[in-house]
Amino acid sequence: MNTITDLRESLEQTAHRYDAPDPHELLRGVQDDIATGRDRGSRTPRLVAAAAAVALVAAGGWALSQGLGEEETGTMHPANTWELVDGNPPEYAAGLALVETVELGASEDGVVILDPEPLVGPSYAVAWCTGASEGAPSLVVGVGPADEPDSGVPIGCLTPQAPEVMTPMPLPELSGDIGINRLPEDAAQDAAGPGTATTVVVGLYREASTSEFPYPDQTEPTEPPTADVVLDAGTPATTEVHLDHLGEAAEGYLMPAVSVPTREGTVLTTWAGEPGRLLVAVNGMVITNDGEGLAQPASAGPWQHADPDLRGGYWLTWTASASTREFDLSPSGLAAHGIQVSEGETVTVAARAAFPRDAWQVGIDQPAGGPDAGGTSGPAPVEPTEALPALAYGYEQVTAVSVPASGSTFEIELGDVDPDHLIWVTECSAEAALVDVRIGSTPVQCSPGMEWLNVARVPGLVEGQPVDVTVGVGPEPVTLAAYTPRVWEDYPFEESADPIGTSDSAEAVLPRPVDGERPSELTRMPGPAVVYREVATVSTSDLDADGRAEVTVPSSTDLSIWIESTGVSRMRLALDGTPVEQLVPDPDESVITGILPAHQLLLRDGWFSTWTAESRGQQVRFDHADGRTGHGERDEPTVTIEVETVDGAEVELTFFELVPEDNG
C-alpha cells in the first residue's frame, strides 16, 4: 500500500543521497531541451511533480510539506483493466508497476526520456490513443534506445473502446536514454491499418514484486468452469512427477495430478478465483513458463517471450475476480515446450498452487468426439481376491472395482445399501504403494499387504446415489471394495476369510506380544526402552457355567490383551465395570495403521469377535499405548469377561503390561 507519507519519505531519502541541483542550471537545461527539440512530447505531471519535489526538498526542505500537507489523501489500488486514470496510465495493473510515462501530442513525432530509471529485467510498454473517434483503429509507436530511433519495438496503441484486451508489449533491456517515436505512416498502417493521428500516452512498466503489488480486497470466489477433466486442490497427489529442471527432487515429489490423452484440439485452461500462483507441468515439463531457465538460480528467457503473468514457472493472478488462461495441450502445442508426444498418447498433468482459499483449477477439454474423462472406460468390476474376499470380519462385499490411476473422478454404483454403514478397503500392487485414493471427499491410502489396516468409513454419502472415487496418478489401477455389515446370527463363519491373519505385512505390524521383548512400533521411540511383561491369563476353562469370568490384573501401567481363539466365538470385556468399547477410540473413526486396528472391525455392538472358524490372535490395547508408557490410568484393574462359543470353540486372553526395561 503506497501513501503520501511513503512518497514523502522516498523523496527525502533521494534528496539526501544527491547534491541539490542549482535551480538556475535546472531551468537552463529544460530551456535547452525545448530549444533543441530533444525532449519532444511531455512526461506526465506525476513525474514532473516528483522531480520538482526532489529538487525543492534538496534545496530548501520546505516546499514538499507545504505542497502536500500532512493529511493522508488516499491509498493506491491496482487497475482492473488497462484504462487511463485521469488521463494517466495506472500506477499498478496486472502485476506491473509504472516506471515512466510519456505523452505525444497529435503533432509530435517522438520524445526522448533523459536518464530514465533503467529498465532492467522484464519490462513492458503500453500505449493509449486519446481523442480517437469511435471505432478508430490503433496507431503504432516504437520504443527503443534514443540513439537508434529505427530499432524501436512497435507498440500497438489501445483505443478507449477496448481496454480489457490490452496485452503489454515486452521490451529489451533499456539502460540508456529511451526514445519513443511514432512509426512512419506506412509502417503504422502496415501494423495497424490506416488511421488518424491522435494523442498517444505511453507507459513503461516493470514487473512488480508480489510483496509490493497492492492486491485488491478479496471477494467470494465464483464457481470454476466445467471441464472434461478437472485438476484441483482435491485431486489425489502422486509421486509420479519429476521436476529436476526446477531444482526439486527428481524422485518422490508429491503433487496433485491427472493423466489425460493429448489430441489435436485438446485445451488446458487454468482458472483462479483469487490472487495467487499456479504451476502446471506436463510430463514433468513446466508449461506455465515464458522461456525462463527454471533451475536455480533461474535465468531469464528471450525478452520477446516475456509475459508478466508467467514468472519462475508459475502463472500469477492479480485480481479478486476470476482469471483464466488457455494452453494448447495438443501434440503440436506441447512440442513448443519441448514435450514430444504422439496423437492420442497419455500425458501426466501436475499442478502446484498457492492460493489463500484454494480457489484454483486446471480444466482439460477434449475435442468433440474425443474420449471421455481420462481417456479410459472407467472403473471395471472385479471378482473377490485373497486380500479383498467376499466375506471378512462380519462384512460382506457389496462391490469391487478396478479404478484407473489417472487422477480423474469416476462414479460407482452401490445399489440398495446404507452407505453410512459401509467400510472401504483398497488393494494395489507394490508399484502403486501409497498412491492416494479419495472416496467422496475422504482420502485413504493403499498399502500392499496392509489393506485391512487402512479401512475407512466415508461420511456424507447419500443412499441411492453413486459415489465419486478418484485414484491418484500411478503406474497401475487400484482396486476399491465396499463392504456392508452382516448380523452375527446368520453369518457364514466357515466361508469368512481372515486377510489380516494371513498377511505377512500385517503380522509384522501386529505381532504377538512376547514377555520381556519390546513392542515393534516402539523400538524407535525416544526415551527409556519399554518391554512387555505378562501378568495374567484367562482361558475357556476359567469360565463359569454362564461363560463368565472375573480377574484382577496386577498392573498399574499401560495394559495390552492378546486374545486368541480357535473356532467361532465372541466376548464382552469390561475394565473396572467400564465396557471395552468405551475405552478404545470411537468405532466410527477410521483405522489408524498399527494402533488399535481391531476395534474397527472386530468390536461391534459391545462384542469382540474375529468372525472366523479358524485360529486367530489379536491384540487390543488400553490407556495411552502411544509411547508414553508406564502411565496407566488404572491400578490393578478388575477385568470382567463374558464369552459365547459355537461348537466347542476355545478362547484364551493373555494380559501384558508395558514397563520400563529396567523394571522388566
XYZ file of C-alpha atoms in Angstrom:
664
model
C 0.000 0.000 0.000
C 1.533 3.338 -1.092
C 0.539 6.579 0.597
C 1.575 10.205 0.514
C 3.782 9.546 3.531
C 5.585 6.807 1.596
C 6.188 9.252 -1.256
C 7.446 11.918 1.142
C 9.892 9.525 2.824
C 11.148 8.246 -0.525
C 11.751 11.744 -1.836
C 13.512 12.830 1.332
C 15.827 9.810 1.119
C 16.549 10.635 -2.508
C 17.298 14.232 -1.615
C 19.865 13.197 0.992
C 21.627 10.863 -1.443
C 22.278 13.507 -4.089
C 23.545 17.067 -4.072
C 20.908 19.705 -4.652
C 20.897 20.974 -8.248
C 21.272 24.650 -8.887
C 17.746 25.932 -9.742
C 19.156 28.189 -12.474
C 21.058 25.288 -14.061
C 17.936 23.126 -13.857
C 15.845 25.746 -15.655
C 18.552 26.328 -18.241
C 18.696 22.607 -19.026
C 14.954 22.485 -19.597
C 15.140 25.506 -21.896
C 17.955 23.886 -23.890
C 15.933 20.688 -24.320
C 12.959 22.628 -25.625
C 15.120 24.632 -27.999
C 16.850 21.567 -29.456
C 13.665 19.504 -29.577
C 15.418 16.671 -27.708
C 12.632 16.335 -25.172
C 9.783 16.247 -27.653
C 6.493 15.339 -26.043
C 5.912 15.563 -22.331
C 6.056 13.329 -19.285
C 3.052 13.167 -17.074
C 2.592 15.735 -14.303
C 3.236 12.863 -11.862
C 6.868 12.585 -12.905
C 7.359 16.319 -13.329
C 5.965 16.990 -9.873
C 8.126 14.263 -8.347
C 11.287 15.629 -9.970
C 10.474 19.173 -8.874
C 9.749 17.981 -5.357
C 13.143 16.279 -5.111
C 14.875 19.437 -6.242
C 12.979 21.658 -3.839
C 13.441 19.327 -0.902
C 17.149 19.150 -1.614
C 17.372 22.924 -1.953
C 15.227 24.112 0.897
C 13.401 21.257 2.506
C 10.096 23.070 2.850
C 8.183 23.043 -0.429
C 7.159 19.382 -0.202
C 5.366 19.696 3.088
C 3.750 22.921 2.002
C 2.559 21.433 -1.240
C 1.318 18.069 0.098
C 0.365 18.885 3.657
C 0.266 16.325 6.447
C -3.079 14.744 5.605
C -3.158 11.266 4.020
C -5.188 11.687 0.871
C -5.662 8.058 -0.222
C -4.132 4.693 -0.973
C -3.043 3.100 -4.198
C -5.144 0.384 -5.834
C -4.422 -1.663 -8.955
C -6.467 -1.159 -12.101
C -8.767 -3.968 -13.152
C -8.213 -3.190 -16.835
C -5.754 -1.093 -18.782
C -7.644 2.182 -18.540
C -6.210 5.662 -18.178
C -6.801 7.201 -14.760
C -7.421 10.954 -15.123
C -5.526 10.788 -18.394
C -2.571 8.907 -16.893
C -1.571 5.223 -17.055
C -2.445 3.208 -13.947
C 0.314 3.018 -11.348
C -0.239 -0.730 -10.990
C -2.087 -3.178 -13.209
C -1.821 -6.886 -14.000
C 1.246 -7.359 -11.825
C 3.147 -4.450 -13.393
C 4.397 -1.207 -11.834
C 4.629 2.061 -13.766
C 8.160 3.409 -14.297
C 7.857 6.159 -16.914
C 5.047 7.950 -18.736
C 5.290 9.931 -21.972
C 2.612 11.797 -23.873
C 2.899 12.514 -27.593
C 0.635 15.266 -28.855
C -1.139 14.835 -32.158
C 1.528 16.983 -33.872
C 4.552 15.421 -32.128
C 6.665 12.708 -33.707
C 8.617 11.498 -30.702
C 10.207 12.068 -27.318
C 13.432 11.161 -25.542
C 13.415 10.191 -21.884
C 16.645 11.510 -20.359
C 18.401 9.429 -17.693
C 15.408 7.179 -17.076
C 15.250 4.576 -14.399
C 16.959 1.606 -16.101
C 14.512 -0.954 -17.434
C 16.439 -3.994 -16.220
C 14.786 -7.367 -16.308
C 11.392 -7.975 -17.878
C 9.857 -4.662 -18.870
C 6.870 -3.704 -20.967
C 5.207 -0.857 -22.824
C 1.529 0.020 -23.046
C 0.164 2.758 -25.317
C -3.198 4.520 -25.350
C -4.775 6.644 -28.072
C -6.807 9.523 -26.694
C -9.240 11.604 -28.690
C -9.781 8.800 -31.162
C -13.194 8.576 -32.719
C -15.467 5.608 -32.161
C -14.062 2.600 -33.935
C -10.803 4.319 -34.872
C -8.009 1.805 -35.493
C -4.939 1.618 -33.282
C -1.839 3.643 -34.045
C 1.698 2.353 -33.520
C 4.748 3.828 -31.820
C 8.254 2.441 -31.412
C 10.104 2.182 -28.087
C 13.875 1.672 -28.018
C 17.276 3.264 -27.499
C 17.207 7.005 -28.154
C 20.224 6.819 -30.465
C 18.615 4.102 -32.595
C 15.173 5.500 -33.450
C 14.585 2.942 -36.183
C 15.143 -0.039 -33.883
C 12.251 0.583 -31.516
C 9.830 -2.182 -30.619
C 6.458 -1.485 -32.314
C 3.697 -0.933 -29.777
C 0.037 -1.282 -30.627
C -1.996 1.655 -29.425
C -5.041 0.861 -27.315
C -8.286 2.661 -28.032
C -10.630 3.638 -25.191
C -13.261 1.281 -26.571
C -11.469 -1.972 -25.603
C -9.109 -1.598 -22.609
C -9.743 -5.152 -21.449
C -7.952 -6.695 -24.450
C -4.641 -4.917 -23.891
C -1.528 -7.091 -23.808
C 1.604 -5.292 -22.575
C 4.410 -5.493 -25.146
C 7.753 -6.834 -23.826
C 10.843 -4.694 -24.271
C 14.572 -5.436 -24.412
C 16.790 -4.182 -21.603
C 16.994 -0.391 -21.966
C 19.644 1.148 -19.739
C 20.325 4.442 -21.538
C 18.145 7.267 -22.821
C 14.898 5.911 -24.231
C 13.322 7.065 -27.444
C 9.576 6.851 -28.126
C 8.675 7.718 -31.697
C 5.729 7.475 -33.977
C 6.415 4.947 -36.672
C 6.413 6.207 -40.247
C 2.915 6.397 -41.632
C 3.473 3.421 -43.926
C 4.775 1.263 -41.075
C 1.922 2.315 -38.824
C -0.613 1.445 -41.468
C 1.069 -1.896 -42.136
C 0.911 -2.736 -38.438
C -2.477 -1.307 -37.517
C -4.241 -0.127 -40.640
C -4.793 3.474 -41.748
C -5.829 5.867 -39.039
C -5.944 9.431 -37.918
C -3.119 10.821 -35.794
C -4.198 11.383 -32.180
C -2.546 11.985 -28.846
C -0.625 8.915 -27.645
C 0.121 8.143 -23.990
C 2.837 5.555 -23.417
C 3.512 3.853 -20.098
C 6.710 1.922 -19.435
C 6.312 -0.801 -16.826
C 8.409 -3.254 -14.881
C 7.271 -6.427 -13.166
C 6.088 -5.575 -9.666
C 7.086 -7.920 -6.877
C 4.321 -9.791 -5.098
C 5.260 -8.018 -1.871
C 4.804 -4.533 -3.300
C 1.794 -5.106 -5.528
C -1.377 -3.600 -3.971
C -3.712 -6.565 -4.192
C -7.430 -5.734 -4.210
C -9.808 -6.585 -1.398
C -10.930 -10.203 -1.522
C -14.391 -11.231 -2.632
C -16.138 -14.585 -2.545
C -14.701 -16.700 -5.396
C -17.025 -17.641 -8.211
C -17.629 -21.219 -9.257
C -14.921 -22.580 -11.572
C -15.889 -23.546 -15.119
C -16.783 -27.118 -16.013
C -14.329 -29.300 -17.928
C -13.950 -32.875 -19.163
C -11.169 -33.456 -16.624
C -10.604 -31.326 -13.531
C -7.396 -30.993 -11.520
C -7.724 -29.003 -8.290
C -6.812 -28.964 -4.602
C -8.987 -32.042 -4.026
C -7.214 -34.183 -6.628
C -5.107 -37.000 -5.131
C -1.394 -36.341 -5.154
C 1.159 -38.529 -6.890
C 4.892 -39.081 -6.724
C 4.942 -39.738 -10.470
C 6.222 -36.206 -11.125
C 9.822 -35.350 -11.956
C 10.777 -31.687 -11.785
C 14.561 -31.936 -11.714
C 14.859 -28.948 -14.067
C 13.173 -26.882 -11.332
C 15.791 -27.826 -8.800
C 13.267 -30.012 -6.951
C 13.862 -33.636 -6.006
C 13.724 -35.758 -9.146
C 12.105 -38.629 -7.273
C 9.089 -38.685 -4.997
C 7.927 -35.092 -5.465
C 4.287 -35.065 -4.353
C 1.815 -33.085 -6.491
C -1.859 -33.463 -7.426
C -2.031 -34.765 -10.984
C -4.223 -36.313 -13.680
C -3.461 -38.419 -16.731
C -5.157 -37.477 -19.996
C -4.710 -38.262 -23.689
C -3.470 -35.473 -25.910
C -5.035 -34.852 -29.317
C -5.291 -32.010 -31.748
C -7.847 -29.716 -30.169
C -7.104 -30.675 -26.533
C -7.138 -27.479 -24.452
C -5.936 -26.877 -20.901
C -7.500 -23.926 -19.063
C -6.174 -22.569 -15.790
C -8.667 -20.783 -13.558
C -8.237 -18.779 -10.364
C -10.900 -17.071 -8.282
C -8.443 -15.009 -6.227
C -4.862 -13.714 -6.391
C -2.228 -16.422 -6.169
C 0.118 -18.537 -8.253
C -0.191 -21.840 -10.092
C 2.461 -24.062 -11.654
C 1.387 -26.570 -14.293
C 3.704 -29.292 -15.585
C 3.118 -31.816 -18.349
C 5.241 -34.953 -18.161
C 7.441 -33.067 -15.705
C 7.990 -30.061 -18.002
C 6.581 -26.750 -16.752
C 4.320 -25.099 -19.337
C 3.446 -22.030 -17.231
C 6.732 -20.560 -18.365
C 7.683 -17.730 -20.677
C 11.107 -19.116 -21.569
C 12.957 -18.681 -18.287
C 15.530 -21.246 -17.216
C 13.873 -22.592 -14.088
C 16.807 -24.388 -12.463
C 18.191 -22.437 -9.520
C 19.387 -19.794 -9.942
C 16.762 -19.006 -12.554
C 17.854 -17.396 -15.809
C 15.845 -15.023 -17.982
C 14.428 -16.196 -21.268
C 14.321 -14.248 -24.543
C 12.900 -10.796 -23.868
C 10.488 -11.195 -26.777
C 8.740 -14.005 -24.857
C 8.400 -12.148 -21.568
C 4.940 -12.447 -20.069
C 4.012 -10.501 -16.914
C 1.731 -13.299 -15.705
C 4.328 -16.081 -16.080
C 7.184 -15.893 -13.598
C 9.527 -18.531 -12.264
C 7.375 -21.312 -13.667
C 4.125 -20.007 -12.178
C 1.035 -18.371 -13.622
C 0.300 -15.416 -11.343
C -3.105 -13.830 -10.883
C -3.619 -10.337 -9.542
C -7.339 -9.570 -9.371
C -10.123 -10.538 -6.976
C -12.306 -11.598 -9.888
C -11.916 -14.820 -11.859
C -8.857 -15.164 -14.098
C -8.390 -17.765 -16.827
C -5.708 -18.674 -19.328
C -5.674 -21.278 -22.074
C -2.805 -23.562 -23.077
C -2.620 -25.771 -26.156
C -2.379 -29.366 -24.918
C -2.263 -30.913 -28.374
C 0.905 -32.743 -29.502
C 1.915 -29.748 -31.618
C 1.230 -27.332 -28.767
C 3.282 -29.410 -26.337
C 6.139 -29.611 -28.843
C 6.599 -25.849 -28.375
C 7.538 -26.647 -24.761
C 9.927 -29.413 -25.770
C 7.443 -32.192 -24.950
C 7.388 -34.801 -27.705
C 4.219 -36.932 -27.722
C 2.118 -38.624 -30.373
C -1.560 -38.186 -31.181
C -3.630 -39.963 -28.524
C -0.682 -40.529 -26.180
C -1.383 -40.118 -22.456
C 0.399 -37.353 -20.565
C 0.539 -36.538 -16.867
C -0.599 -33.035 -15.928
C 0.506 -31.959 -12.441
C -0.060 -28.738 -10.524
C 1.433 -26.845 -7.607
C -0.556 -23.919 -6.260
C -0.534 -21.233 -3.579
C -3.935 -19.596 -3.082
C -5.405 -18.451 0.270
C -8.661 -20.355 -0.233
C -7.537 -22.951 -2.785
C -9.679 -21.185 -5.404
C -7.844 -22.656 -8.393
C -8.451 -25.274 -11.038
C -6.858 -26.810 -14.098
C -9.506 -27.910 -16.596
C -8.790 -30.091 -19.629
C -11.252 -30.343 -22.503
C -11.031 -32.847 -25.311
C -12.128 -32.105 -28.876
C -15.610 -33.104 -29.938
C -15.821 -36.854 -30.364
C -12.755 -37.391 -28.172
C -12.510 -39.849 -25.283
C -14.406 -39.364 -22.070
C -12.767 -38.125 -18.880
C -9.263 -39.534 -18.631
C -9.451 -41.376 -21.900
C -10.353 -44.693 -20.294
C -13.501 -46.764 -19.984
C -13.724 -46.042 -16.261
C -13.884 -48.474 -13.327
C -14.236 -52.159 -14.183
C -15.850 -54.766 -11.872
C -13.504 -57.386 -10.392
C -14.066 -60.678 -8.579
C -13.175 -61.101 -4.884
C -9.469 -61.650 -4.194
C -7.454 -63.054 -1.293
C -6.908 -59.545 0.025
C -10.488 -58.478 -0.734
C -12.568 -61.587 -0.052
C -16.312 -61.867 -0.380
C -16.682 -62.193 3.419
C -14.403 -60.985 6.209
C -14.802 -59.867 9.823
C -18.594 -59.844 9.709
C -18.749 -57.832 6.481
C -19.928 -58.827 3.017
C -18.561 -57.328 -0.167
C -21.053 -55.081 -1.971
C -18.885 -54.105 -4.916
C -15.272 -54.240 -6.035
C -13.964 -52.241 -8.987
C -10.615 -51.565 -10.604
C -10.234 -47.778 -10.806
C -7.814 -46.221 -13.329
C -4.889 -44.454 -11.655
C -5.400 -41.297 -13.700
C -6.367 -38.667 -11.125
C -9.790 -38.407 -12.802
C -13.002 -38.804 -10.834
C -15.386 -41.650 -11.628
C -18.750 -42.740 -10.281
C -19.502 -46.197 -8.911
C -22.923 -47.612 -8.079
C -23.579 -49.226 -4.700
C -27.107 -50.468 -5.128
C -29.635 -50.636 -2.307
C -27.347 -50.345 0.741
C -26.927 -47.828 3.551
C -23.630 -46.037 2.767
C -23.237 -44.873 6.376
C -22.576 -48.462 7.455
C -20.110 -49.355 4.698
C -16.391 -49.865 5.134
C -13.972 -49.339 2.241
C -10.791 -51.297 1.528
C -8.186 -50.705 -1.213
C -5.817 -53.149 -2.888
C -2.843 -52.272 -5.087
C 0.489 -53.631 -6.277
C 3.842 -52.742 -4.728
C 4.483 -50.386 -7.653
C 1.388 -48.373 -6.697
C 2.084 -48.400 -2.957
C 0.922 -45.337 -1.046
C -0.974 -43.896 -4.015
C -3.680 -41.532 -2.813
C -7.303 -42.566 -3.146
C -10.365 -40.415 -2.495
C -13.803 -41.832 -1.799
C -16.232 -38.951 -1.830
C -14.172 -36.333 -0.015
C -12.374 -38.806 2.279
C -8.688 -39.530 1.489
C -7.297 -43.035 2.017
C -4.065 -44.741 1.021
C -3.234 -48.092 -0.480
C -0.520 -50.301 1.054
C 0.071 -53.836 -0.266
C -0.470 -56.414 2.462
C -1.941 -53.790 4.784
C -5.335 -53.483 3.122
C -7.407 -54.212 6.235
C -5.263 -51.922 8.381
C -6.266 -48.979 6.186
C -10.010 -49.482 6.382
C -12.095 -46.312 6.122
C -15.645 -45.203 6.750
C -16.801 -42.389 4.483
C -19.280 -39.830 5.817
C -21.618 -37.752 3.704
C -22.607 -40.381 1.132
C -26.238 -40.354 0.003
C -28.227 -43.569 -0.184
C -29.195 -44.462 -3.727
C -26.646 -42.051 -5.249
C -23.397 -43.070 -6.984
C -20.133 -42.456 -5.165
C -17.296 -40.362 -6.607
C -13.945 -42.169 -6.464
C -10.542 -40.878 -7.555
C -7.170 -42.617 -7.658
C -4.017 -40.556 -7.913
C -1.801 -40.873 -10.963
C 0.179 -44.098 -10.762
C 1.555 -46.982 -12.790
C -1.389 -49.355 -12.272
C -5.099 -49.270 -11.376
C -6.216 -49.632 -7.768
C -8.977 -51.998 -6.689
C -11.550 -50.482 -4.383
C -14.077 -52.592 -2.463
C -17.081 -51.648 -0.326
C -18.386 -53.922 2.428
C -21.647 -53.893 4.371
C -22.067 -55.430 7.871
C -23.853 -58.736 8.467
C -25.511 -59.816 11.713
C -23.948 -62.479 13.911
C -26.871 -64.869 13.898
C -26.833 -65.696 10.152
C -23.186 -65.049 9.305
C -21.439 -67.862 7.320
C -18.358 -68.208 9.536
C -16.944 -71.173 7.609
C -16.790 -69.047 4.452
C -15.321 -65.985 6.153
C -11.681 -65.131 5.432
C -9.020 -63.587 7.667
C -6.829 -61.415 5.404
C -5.084 -59.748 8.358
C -4.102 -63.096 9.838
C -2.740 -64.394 6.525
C -0.771 -61.229 5.646
C 2.943 -61.247 6.387
C 2.943 -57.451 6.317
C 0.133 -57.238 8.861
C 1.863 -59.794 11.063
C 4.996 -57.617 11.064
C 2.936 -54.642 12.206
C 0.812 -56.551 14.735
C 2.966 -59.356 16.161
C 2.010 -61.368 19.231
C 3.410 -59.752 22.390
C 6.320 -61.646 23.923
C 7.212 -61.400 27.593
C 10.378 -59.331 28.036
C 10.509 -58.007 24.458
C 9.912 -54.516 23.175
C 6.836 -53.629 21.095
C 7.927 -53.403 17.473
C 6.392 -49.974 16.878
C 8.052 -48.514 19.975
C 11.610 -49.640 19.236
C 12.481 -46.267 17.718
C 10.625 -44.084 20.164
C 12.798 -41.630 22.135
C 13.190 -42.069 25.854
C 13.680 -45.172 28.019
C 13.103 -48.564 26.403
C 9.912 -50.413 27.377
C 9.067 -54.097 27.268
C 6.053 -56.366 27.636
C 5.550 -58.155 30.943
C 2.964 -60.950 31.166
C 0.792 -60.505 34.257
C -2.322 -62.738 33.907
C -4.092 -65.331 31.738
C -7.758 -66.337 31.401
C -8.916 -69.266 29.236
C -12.148 -71.104 28.455
C -11.556 -73.428 31.402
C -11.723 -70.448 33.786
C -15.261 -69.529 32.724
C -18.299 -70.372 34.838
C -21.456 -72.075 33.553
C -22.672 -68.765 32.103
C -19.398 -68.249 30.216
C -18.238 -65.517 32.581
C -15.000 -64.865 34.477
C -13.500 -62.054 36.523
C -9.828 -61.441 37.175
C -7.854 -58.688 38.877
C -4.791 -57.816 36.824
C -1.729 -56.923 38.933
C -0.717 -53.880 36.908
C -0.825 -50.111 37.137
C 0.832 -49.325 33.774
C -0.366 -49.470 30.182
C -2.349 -52.627 29.533
C -2.485 -54.888 26.478
C -4.562 -58.043 25.938
C -3.711 -60.760 23.435
C -6.959 -62.544 22.508
C -6.555 -65.905 20.838
C -9.477 -68.014 19.626
C -9.969 -71.357 17.958
C -13.366 -71.727 16.362
C -16.303 -69.343 16.318
C -16.596 -67.217 19.447
C -17.281 -63.740 20.691
C -16.817 -61.994 24.029
C -17.637 -58.932 26.067
C -14.917 -57.207 28.076
C -15.085 -54.590 30.824
C -12.339 -52.974 32.919
C -13.455 -51.899 36.391
C -17.032 -52.067 35.119
C -16.408 -49.932 32.013
C -17.202 -51.748 28.734
C -14.236 -52.101 26.425
C -15.954 -50.173 23.623
C -15.803 -47.078 25.810
C -12.065 -47.482 26.371
C -10.953 -47.611 22.743
C -11.474 -44.988 20.010
C -14.912 -44.492 18.520
C -15.651 -47.377 16.093
C -16.911 -44.820 13.583
C -13.431 -43.343 13.244
C -11.055 -44.531 10.530
C -8.454 -47.125 11.368
C -5.074 -45.781 12.470
C -2.472 -48.077 10.942
C -0.709 -50.206 13.538
C -2.620 -48.800 16.520
C -5.762 -50.491 17.816
C -6.763 -51.932 14.426
C -9.105 -54.483 15.961
C -11.708 -52.186 17.420
C -12.923 -51.067 13.998
C -13.533 -54.492 12.529
C -13.739 -56.921 15.433
C -15.678 -54.945 18.025
C -19.331 -54.440 17.230
C -22.359 -53.895 19.466
C -20.172 -54.475 22.519
C -18.952 -57.906 21.318
C -15.409 -58.705 20.206
C -15.014 -61.438 17.569
C -12.705 -62.498 14.759
C -15.748 -63.741 12.779
C -13.937 -66.845 11.595
C -13.787 -70.561 12.426
C -10.021 -70.531 12.044
C -7.498 -69.996 14.838
C -6.852 -66.308 15.272
C -4.905 -63.972 17.556
C -5.452 -60.243 18.019
C -4.035 -57.573 20.300
C -6.171 -54.892 21.979
C -4.562 -52.057 23.935
C -5.867 -49.643 26.502
C -4.686 -46.471 28.237
C -2.059 -44.478 26.334
C -0.354 -47.142 24.205
C 1.383 -44.430 22.200
C 4.873 -44.458 23.619
C 4.078 -42.666 26.891
C 4.292 -45.995 28.669
C 4.320 -46.632 32.375
C 1.486 -44.161 32.996
C -1.623 -46.344 33.016
C -4.940 -44.934 34.110
C -5.847 -47.911 36.336
C -4.293 -49.579 39.377
C -4.784 -53.355 39.366
C -7.976 -53.242 37.288
C -10.659 -55.910 37.520
C -11.464 -57.405 34.117
C -14.898 -58.929 33.546
C -15.184 -61.398 30.681
C -18.302 -62.903 29.056
C -17.800 -65.456 26.267
C -20.147 -67.107 23.758
C -18.771 -70.046 21.765
C -20.093 -72.169 18.893
C -19.435 -75.926 18.656
C -16.818 -76.077 21.424
C -14.668 -73.126 20.375
C -11.964 -72.068 22.809
C -10.510 -68.693 23.783
C -7.526 -67.518 25.779
C -6.750 -63.999 26.983
C -3.192 -63.105 27.981
C -2.670 -59.808 29.797
C 0.538 -57.795 29.392
C 1.702 -54.553 30.870
C 4.235 -52.192 29.307
C 7.011 -51.303 31.740
C 10.443 -49.667 31.510
C 13.034 -52.232 30.531
C 14.995 -51.825 33.760
C 11.907 -52.934 35.695
C 11.138 -55.913 33.464
